[in-house]
PDB file of C-alpha atoms in Angstrom:
ATOM      1  CA  GLN A  21       0.000   0.000   0.000  1.00 93.00           C
ATOM      2  CA  VAL A  22       1.010   3.642  -0.349  1.00 95.00           C
ATOM      3  CA  GLN A  23       3.398   4.910   2.310  1.00 97.00           C
ATOM      4  CA  LEU A  24       4.917   8.318   2.982  1.00 98.00           C
ATOM      5  CA  GLN A  25       8.254   8.945   4.662  1.00 98.00           C
ATOM      6  CA  GLU A  26       9.717  12.283   5.713  1.00 98.00           C
ATOM      7  CA  SER A  27      13.471  12.805   5.730  1.00 98.00           C
ATOM      8  CA  GLY A  28      15.863  15.628   6.506  1.00 96.00           C
ATOM      9  CA  PRO A  29      17.969  17.196   9.252  1.00 97.00           C
ATOM     10  CA  GLY A  30      16.612  16.995  12.774  1.00 96.00           C
ATOM     11  CA  LEU A  31      18.465  20.128  13.870  1.00 98.00           C
ATOM     12  CA  VAL A  32      18.531  23.482  12.081  1.00 98.00           C
ATOM     13  CA  LYS A  33      20.213  26.696  13.236  1.00 98.00           C
ATOM     14  CA  PRO A  34      18.206  29.890  13.676  1.00 97.00           C
ATOM     15  CA  SER A  35      18.002  32.043  10.514  1.00 97.00           C
ATOM     16  CA  GLU A  36      18.851  29.063   8.299  1.00 98.00           C
ATOM     17  CA  THR A  37      16.556  27.113   5.959  1.00 98.00           C
ATOM     18  CA  LEU A  38      14.708  23.987   7.007  1.00 98.00           C
ATOM     19  CA  SER A  39      14.611  21.445   4.179  1.00 98.00           C
ATOM     20  CA  LEU A  40      12.577  18.247   4.246  1.00 98.00           C
ATOM     21  CA  ARG A  41      11.687  15.648   1.687  1.00 98.00           C
ATOM     22  CA  CYS A  42       8.712  13.283   1.519  1.00 98.00           C
ATOM     23  CA  THR A  43       9.141  10.047  -0.413  1.00 98.00           C
ATOM     24  CA  VAL A  44       6.025   8.298  -1.673  1.00 97.00           C
ATOM     25  CA  SER A  45       6.298   4.527  -2.049  1.00 96.00           C
ATOM     26  CA  GLY A  46       3.823   1.924  -3.231  1.00 95.00           C
ATOM     27  CA  GLY A  47       1.972   4.317  -5.510  1.00 93.00           C
ATOM     28  CA  SER A  48       2.303   7.270  -7.846  1.00 92.00           C
ATOM     29  CA  ILE A  49       2.538  10.893  -6.809  1.00 92.00           C
ATOM     30  CA  SER A  50       0.335  11.786  -9.774  1.00 89.00           C
ATOM     31  CA  SER A  51      -3.330  12.790  -9.531  1.00 84.00           C
ATOM     32  CA  TYR A  52      -3.255  13.848  -5.882  1.00 92.00           C
ATOM     33  CA  TYR A  53      -2.650  16.920  -3.768  1.00 94.00           C
ATOM     34  CA  TRP A  54       0.197  16.606  -1.248  1.00 97.00           C
ATOM     35  CA  SER A  55       0.557  18.716   1.891  1.00 98.00           C
ATOM     36  CA  TRP A  56       2.991  19.581   4.641  1.00 98.00           C
ATOM     37  CA  ILE A  57       1.554  19.956   8.153  1.00 98.00           C
ATOM     38  CA  ARG A  58       3.396  20.661  11.385  1.00 98.00           C
ATOM     39  CA  GLN A  59       2.775  20.229  15.099  1.00 98.00           C
ATOM     40  CA  PRO A  60       4.859  22.014  17.751  1.00 98.00           C
ATOM     41  CA  PRO A  61       5.583  19.820  20.779  1.00 96.00           C
ATOM     42  CA  GLY A  62       2.442  19.449  22.884  1.00 95.00           C
ATOM     43  CA  LYS A  63       0.393  21.677  20.583  1.00 96.00           C
ATOM     44  CA  GLY A  64      -2.083  21.437  17.708  1.00 97.00           C
ATOM     45  CA  LEU A  65      -1.778  21.009  13.957  1.00 98.00           C
ATOM     46  CA  GLU A  66      -0.926  23.718  11.423  1.00 98.00           C
ATOM     47  CA  TRP A  67      -1.221  23.348   7.645  1.00 97.00           C
ATOM     48  CA  ILE A  68       1.847  24.718   5.868  1.00 98.00           C
ATOM     49  CA  GLY A  69       0.945  24.295   2.206  1.00 97.00           C
ATOM     50  CA  HIS A  70       0.160  21.881  -0.602  1.00 97.00           C
ATOM     51  CA  ILE A  71       1.278  20.982  -4.081  1.00 96.00           C
ATOM     52  CA  TYR A  72      -0.414  19.182  -6.956  1.00 94.00           C
ATOM     53  CA  HIS A  73       1.565  16.708  -9.049  1.00 89.00           C
ATOM     54  CA  SER A  74       1.567  19.325 -11.818  1.00 90.00           C
ATOM     55  CA  GLY A  75       3.542  21.643  -9.546  1.00 92.00           C
ATOM     56  CA  SER A  76       0.842  24.165  -8.627  1.00 93.00           C
ATOM     57  CA  THR A  77       1.100  25.266  -5.014  1.00 96.00           C
ATOM     58  CA  SER A  78      -0.837  27.005  -2.244  1.00 95.00           C
ATOM     59  CA  TYR A  79       0.536  28.152   1.079  1.00 96.00           C
ATOM     60  CA  ASN A  80      -0.706  29.161   4.510  1.00 96.00           C
ATOM     61  CA  PRO A  81      -0.741  32.991   4.393  1.00 94.00           C
ATOM     62  CA  SER A  82       1.005  33.154   7.770  1.00 95.00           C
ATOM     63  CA  LEU A  83       4.014  31.282   6.339  1.00 97.00           C
ATOM     64  CA  LYS A  84       3.802  32.161   2.667  1.00 96.00           C
ATOM     65  CA  SER A  85       6.781  34.536   2.610  1.00 97.00           C
ATOM     66  CA  ARG A  86       9.103  31.809   3.915  1.00 98.00           C
ATOM     67  CA  VAL A  87       7.753  28.584   2.341  1.00 98.00           C
ATOM     68  CA  THR A  88       8.499  26.798  -0.903  1.00 98.00           C
ATOM     69  CA  ILE A  89       7.062  23.383  -1.767  1.00 98.00           C
ATOM     70  CA  SER A  90       8.249  21.538  -4.860  1.00 97.00           C
ATOM     71  CA  VAL A  91       7.654  18.155  -6.485  1.00 96.00           C
ATOM     72  CA  ASP A  92       9.884  15.709  -8.340  1.00 94.00           C
ATOM     73  CA  THR A  93       7.564  13.258 -10.084  1.00 92.00           C
ATOM     74  CA  SER A  94      10.485  11.250 -11.490  1.00 93.00           C
ATOM     75  CA  LYS A  95      11.542  10.393  -7.939  1.00 94.00           C
ATOM     76  CA  ASN A  96       8.006  10.274  -6.471  1.00 95.00           C
ATOM     77  CA  GLN A  97       9.025  12.920  -3.957  1.00 96.00           C
ATOM     78  CA  PHE A  98       7.958  16.350  -2.825  1.00 97.00           C
ATOM     79  CA  SER A  99       9.894  18.776  -0.686  1.00 98.00           C
ATOM     80  CA  LEU A 100       9.524  21.603   1.820  1.00 98.00           C
ATOM     81  CA  ASN A 101      11.839  24.568   2.292  1.00 98.00           C
ATOM     82  CA  LEU A 102      11.159  26.954   5.170  1.00 98.00           C
ATOM     83  CA  SER A 103      13.552  29.892   5.348  1.00 98.00           C
ATOM     84  CA  SER A 104      14.690  32.156   8.189  1.00 98.00           C
ATOM     85  CA  VAL A 105      13.649  29.704  10.876  1.00 98.00           C
ATOM     86  CA  THR A 106      13.327  30.566  14.555  1.00 98.00           C
ATOM     87  CA  ALA A 107      12.668  28.503  17.663  1.00 97.00           C
ATOM     88  CA  GLN A 108       8.935  28.877  16.930  1.00 98.00           C
ATOM     89  CA  ASP A 109       9.441  26.626  13.902  1.00 98.00           C
ATOM     90  CA  THR A 110      10.443  23.708  16.127  1.00 98.00           C
ATOM     91  CA  ALA A 111       7.834  21.024  15.445  1.00 98.00           C
ATOM     92  CA  VAL A 112       7.075  17.576  14.145  1.00 98.00           C
ATOM     93  CA  TYR A 113       6.664  17.976  10.403  1.00 98.00           C
ATOM     94  CA  TYR A 114       4.281  15.644   8.587  1.00 98.00           C
ATOM     95  CA  CYS A 115       3.767  15.063   4.893  1.00 98.00           C
ATOM     96  CA  ALA A 116       0.289  13.949   3.888  1.00 98.00           C
ATOM     97  CA  ARG A 117      -1.745  12.932   0.862  1.00 97.00           C
ATOM     98  CA  HIS A 118      -5.168  14.370   0.261  1.00 94.00           C
ATOM     99  CA  GLY A 119      -8.087  12.125  -0.593  1.00 89.00           C
ATOM    100  CA  HIS A 120      -9.920  11.930  -3.917  1.00 85.00           C
ATOM    101  CA  GLY A 121     -13.229  13.457  -4.911  1.00 84.00           C
ATOM    102  CA  SER A 122     -15.120  14.694  -1.870  1.00 81.00           C
ATOM    103  CA  GLY A 123     -12.201  13.523   0.252  1.00 85.00           C
ATOM    104  CA  ALA A 124      -9.819  15.929  -1.465  1.00 88.00           C
ATOM    105  CA  PHE A 125     -10.327  18.483   1.289  1.00 92.00           C
ATOM    106  CA  SER A 126      -8.965  16.197   4.000  1.00 95.00           C
ATOM    107  CA  PHE A 127      -5.677  14.432   4.661  1.00 97.00           C
ATOM    108  CA  GLU A 128      -6.184  10.758   3.955  1.00 97.00           C
ATOM    109  CA  LEU A 129      -2.690   9.395   4.403  1.00 97.00           C
ATOM    110  CA  TRP A 130       0.143  10.658   6.634  1.00 98.00           C
ATOM    111  CA  GLY A 131       3.831  10.019   7.050  1.00 98.00           C
ATOM    112  CA  PRO A 132       5.078   9.153  10.558  1.00 98.00           C
ATOM    113  CA  GLY A 133       6.472  12.657  11.006  1.00 98.00           C
ATOM    114  CA  THR A 134       9.937  14.004  11.708  1.00 98.00           C
ATOM    115  CA  LEU A 135      10.941  16.254  14.584  1.00 98.00           C
ATOM    116  CA  VAL A 136      12.871  19.333  13.555  1.00 98.00           C
ATOM    117  CA  THR A 137      14.452  21.394  16.307  1.00 98.00           C
ATOM    118  CA  VAL A 138      15.653  24.932  15.671  1.00 98.00           C
ATOM    119  CA  SER A 139      18.557  25.691  17.951  1.00 97.00           C
ATOM    120  CA  SER A 140      22.092  26.999  17.791  1.00 95.00           C
TER     121      SER A 140
ATOM    122  CA  GLU B  12      -9.685  32.751   8.479  1.00 84.00           C
ATOM    123  CA  ILE B  13     -12.217  30.312   9.876  1.00 91.00           C
ATOM    124  CA  VAL B  14     -11.476  29.398  13.502  1.00 94.00           C
ATOM    125  CA  LEU B  15     -12.567  26.004  14.808  1.00 97.00           C
ATOM    126  CA  THR B  16     -13.287  25.676  18.531  1.00 98.00           C
ATOM    127  CA  GLN B  17     -13.546  22.189  19.978  1.00 98.00           C
ATOM    128  CA  SER B  18     -15.297  21.268  23.208  1.00 96.00           C
ATOM    129  CA  PRO B  19     -14.790  19.966  25.732  1.00 97.00           C
ATOM    130  CA  GLY B  20     -11.033  20.281  26.058  1.00 97.00           C
ATOM    131  CA  THR B  21     -10.918  16.989  27.930  1.00 98.00           C
ATOM    132  CA  LEU B  22     -13.599  14.321  28.099  1.00 98.00           C
ATOM    133  CA  SER B  23     -13.374  11.594  30.754  1.00 98.00           C
ATOM    134  CA  LEU B  24     -15.429   8.491  30.000  1.00 97.00           C
ATOM    135  CA  SER B  25     -15.345   4.744  30.559  1.00 97.00           C
ATOM    136  CA  PRO B  26     -15.105   1.989  27.938  1.00 97.00           C
ATOM    137  CA  GLY B  27     -18.562   1.136  26.653  1.00 97.00           C
ATOM    138  CA  GLU B  28     -19.879   4.680  27.083  1.00 98.00           C
ATOM    139  CA  ARG B  29     -20.918   7.043  24.305  1.00 98.00           C
ATOM    140  CA  ALA B  30     -18.658  10.000  23.447  1.00 98.00           C
ATOM    141  CA  THR B  31     -19.872  13.215  21.873  1.00 98.00           C
ATOM    142  CA  LEU B  32     -17.241  15.705  20.684  1.00 98.00           C
ATOM    143  CA  SER B  33     -18.142  19.158  19.408  1.00 98.00           C
ATOM    144  CA  CYS B  34     -16.516  21.410  16.797  1.00 98.00           C
ATOM    145  CA  ARG B  35     -17.841  24.929  16.276  1.00 98.00           C
ATOM    146  CA  ALA B  36     -16.722  27.138  13.367  1.00 96.00           C
ATOM    147  CA  SER B  37     -16.509  30.937  13.415  1.00 95.00           C
ATOM    148  CA  GLN B  38     -18.156  31.009   9.959  1.00 93.00           C
ATOM    149  CA  SER B  39     -20.272  28.565   8.005  1.00 93.00           C
ATOM    150  CA  VAL B  40     -18.361  25.573   6.618  1.00 91.00           C
ATOM    151  CA  SER B  41     -19.420  23.675   3.495  1.00 85.00           C
ATOM    152  CA  SER B  42     -20.470  20.117   4.228  1.00 76.00           C
ATOM    153  CA  SER B  43     -17.793  18.750   1.918  1.00 81.00           C
ATOM    154  CA  TYR B  44     -15.056  20.454   3.860  1.00 92.00           C
ATOM    155  CA  LEU B  45     -15.227  19.189   7.463  1.00 95.00           C
ATOM    156  CA  ALA B  46     -13.098  16.267   8.661  1.00 97.00           C
ATOM    157  CA  TRP B  47     -12.145  14.547  11.917  1.00 98.00           C
ATOM    158  CA  TYR B  48      -8.846  12.920  12.944  1.00 98.00           C
ATOM    159  CA  GLN B  49      -7.647  10.727  15.798  1.00 98.00           C
ATOM    160  CA  GLN B  50      -4.120  11.104  17.156  1.00 98.00           C
ATOM    161  CA  LYS B  51      -2.475   8.772  19.654  1.00 97.00           C
ATOM    162  CA  GLY B  52       0.727   9.633  21.525  1.00 92.00           C
ATOM    163  CA  GLY B  53       3.798   9.835  19.278  1.00 92.00           C
ATOM    164  CA  GLN B  54       1.813   8.948  16.163  1.00 97.00           C
ATOM    165  CA  ALA B  55       0.584  10.820  13.123  1.00 98.00           C
ATOM    166  CA  PRO B  56      -3.082  11.760  12.989  1.00 98.00           C
ATOM    167  CA  ARG B  57      -5.438   9.267  11.341  1.00 98.00           C
ATOM    168  CA  LEU B  58      -8.366  10.374   9.197  1.00 98.00           C
ATOM    169  CA  LEU B  59     -11.667   9.178  10.648  1.00 98.00           C
ATOM    170  CA  ILE B  60     -14.383  11.204   8.928  1.00 97.00           C
ATOM    171  CA  TYR B  61     -14.443  13.419   5.834  1.00 96.00           C
ATOM    172  CA  GLY B  62     -17.244  15.421   4.240  1.00 94.00           C
ATOM    173  CA  VAL B  63     -18.875  15.745   7.701  1.00 95.00           C
ATOM    174  CA  SER B  64     -20.195  12.175   7.805  1.00 95.00           C
ATOM    175  CA  SER B  65     -18.264   9.832   5.465  1.00 95.00           C
ATOM    176  CA  ARG B  66     -16.085   7.298   7.246  1.00 97.00           C
ATOM    177  CA  ALA B  67     -12.566   6.866   5.905  1.00 96.00           C
ATOM    178  CA  THR B  68     -11.381   3.466   4.760  1.00 94.00           C
ATOM    179  CA  GLY B  69     -11.150   0.946   7.594  1.00 96.00           C
ATOM    180  CA  ILE B  70     -12.826   3.129  10.223  1.00 97.00           C
ATOM    181  CA  PRO B  71     -15.291   1.184  12.421  1.00 97.00           C
ATOM    182  CA  ASP B  72     -18.948   2.145  12.250  1.00 97.00           C
ATOM    183  CA  ARG B  73     -19.002   3.140  15.926  1.00 98.00           C
ATOM    184  CA  PHE B  74     -17.500   6.436  14.667  1.00 98.00           C
ATOM    185  CA  SER B  75     -19.988   8.824  13.095  1.00 98.00           C
ATOM    186  CA  GLY B  76     -19.992  12.477  12.124  1.00 97.00           C
ATOM    187  CA  SER B  77     -22.848  14.927  11.796  1.00 96.00           C
ATOM    188  CA  GLY B  78     -23.663  18.605  11.649  1.00 96.00           C
ATOM    189  CA  SER B  79     -23.914  21.528   9.268  1.00 94.00           C
ATOM    190  CA  GLY B  80     -23.207  25.234   9.031  1.00 94.00           C
ATOM    191  CA  THR B  81     -21.109  26.090  12.075  1.00 95.00           C
ATOM    192  CA  ASP B  82     -21.800  23.149  14.418  1.00 97.00           C
ATOM    193  CA  PHE B  83     -20.371  19.676  13.916  1.00 97.00           C
ATOM    194  CA  THR B  84     -20.211  16.557  16.076  1.00 98.00           C
ATOM    195  CA  LEU B  85     -18.123  13.412  16.217  1.00 98.00           C
ATOM    196  CA  THR B  86     -19.860  10.577  18.033  1.00 98.00           C
ATOM    197  CA  ILE B  87     -18.277   7.345  19.188  1.00 98.00           C
ATOM    198  CA  SER B  88     -21.207   5.099  19.993  1.00 96.00           C
ATOM    199  CA  ARG B  89     -19.516   2.654  22.340  1.00 96.00           C
ATOM    200  CA  LEU B  90     -15.965   3.400  23.456  1.00 98.00           C
ATOM    201  CA  GLU B  91     -13.294   0.763  23.019  1.00 97.00           C
ATOM    202  CA  PRO B  92      -9.990   0.954  24.959  1.00 97.00           C
ATOM    203  CA  GLU B  93      -8.137   1.930  21.766  1.00 97.00           C
ATOM    204  CA  ASP B  94     -10.383   4.976  21.227  1.00 98.00           C
ATOM    205  CA  PHE B  95      -8.797   7.021  24.020  1.00 98.00           C
ATOM    206  CA  ALA B  96      -6.756   9.633  22.171  1.00 98.00           C
ATOM    207  CA  VAL B  97      -6.831  13.251  21.011  1.00 98.00           C
ATOM    208  CA  TYR B  98      -9.360  14.185  18.338  1.00 98.00           C
ATOM    209  CA  TYR B  99      -9.104  17.114  15.910  1.00 98.00           C
ATOM    210  CA  CYS B 100     -11.617  18.621  13.544  1.00 98.00           C
ATOM    211  CA  GLN B 101     -10.387  20.292  10.340  1.00 97.00           C
ATOM    212  CA  GLN B 102     -11.973  22.494   7.720  1.00 96.00           C
ATOM    213  CA  PHE B 103     -11.116  23.752   4.246  1.00 93.00           C
ATOM    214  CA  ALA B 104     -11.767  27.279   3.000  1.00 86.00           C
ATOM    215  CA  SER B 105     -11.501  28.333  -0.593  1.00 80.00           C
ATOM    216  CA  SER B 106      -8.470  30.627  -0.204  1.00 78.00           C
ATOM    217  CA  PRO B 107      -7.266  27.767  -0.106  1.00 81.00           C
ATOM    218  CA  MET B 108      -6.635  27.363   3.570  1.00 91.00           C
ATOM    219  CA  TYR B 109      -6.944  24.443   5.946  1.00 95.00           C
ATOM    220  CA  THR B 110      -7.360  24.931   9.693  1.00 96.00           C
ATOM    221  CA  PHE B 111      -7.626  22.564  12.626  1.00 97.00           C
ATOM    222  CA  GLY B 112      -9.388  22.810  15.961  1.00 98.00           C
ATOM    223  CA  GLN B 113      -7.275  22.794  19.092  1.00 98.00           C
ATOM    224  CA  GLY B 114      -8.229  19.205  19.904  1.00 98.00           C
ATOM    225  CA  THR B 115     -10.273  17.265  22.448  1.00 98.00           C
ATOM    226  CA  LYS B 116      -8.490  14.773  24.669  1.00 98.00           C
ATOM    227  CA  LEU B 117     -10.596  11.694  25.334  1.00 98.00           C
ATOM    228  CA  GLU B 118      -9.309  10.033  28.486  1.00 97.00           C
ATOM    229  CA  ILE B 119     -10.257   6.977  30.496  1.00 95.00           C
ATOM    230  CA  LYS B 120     -12.320   7.763  33.566  1.00 93.00           C
TER     231      LYS B 120
END
């Protein structure tokens, strides 16, 4: 079955760029929307942005100036870059696949998440 | 931005009891755009309900969703030990923008 796996550094210095990758296995990245969502320790969930397999993107307005999401269909991967990070960006970062049809507005499948800590 | 407020913050019940979780939106939400998730400690959230009342694949029928406009409910008809977790509602707005409620913790009484 389809599985998602986040990868990337677990520690990023303040003011630097956080870069994560999500690898999709067991299925194609085509024909779905793919999102990044984060959760600070002990807190709730925040949507960061999404990308369609064609490359079209949408971002959370509160993060838009610092976020770039891209897709590499040849590798079945999509990526997140978050620039100028601060301690407030410390969180578990999840990649997720949207559903189809009426389920497209929810997150049907999630990766296990990766903790990224921003600290010098 | 639509704000989702979940209540109660914590719900203490016993296995076998019925759980009713509330999600109230600051503006009307389309019926296609309201979902519920379950999250257990150290795990990713799991989709339970989408489109207000459609169960996701593999979700037991003791979970049901209802509501419209600004008031939505997740009901667990008869609690099993594995149901004790944190539950989040989530909505989509056409900006596009997705927002989550702050969560309800369902704990064993």
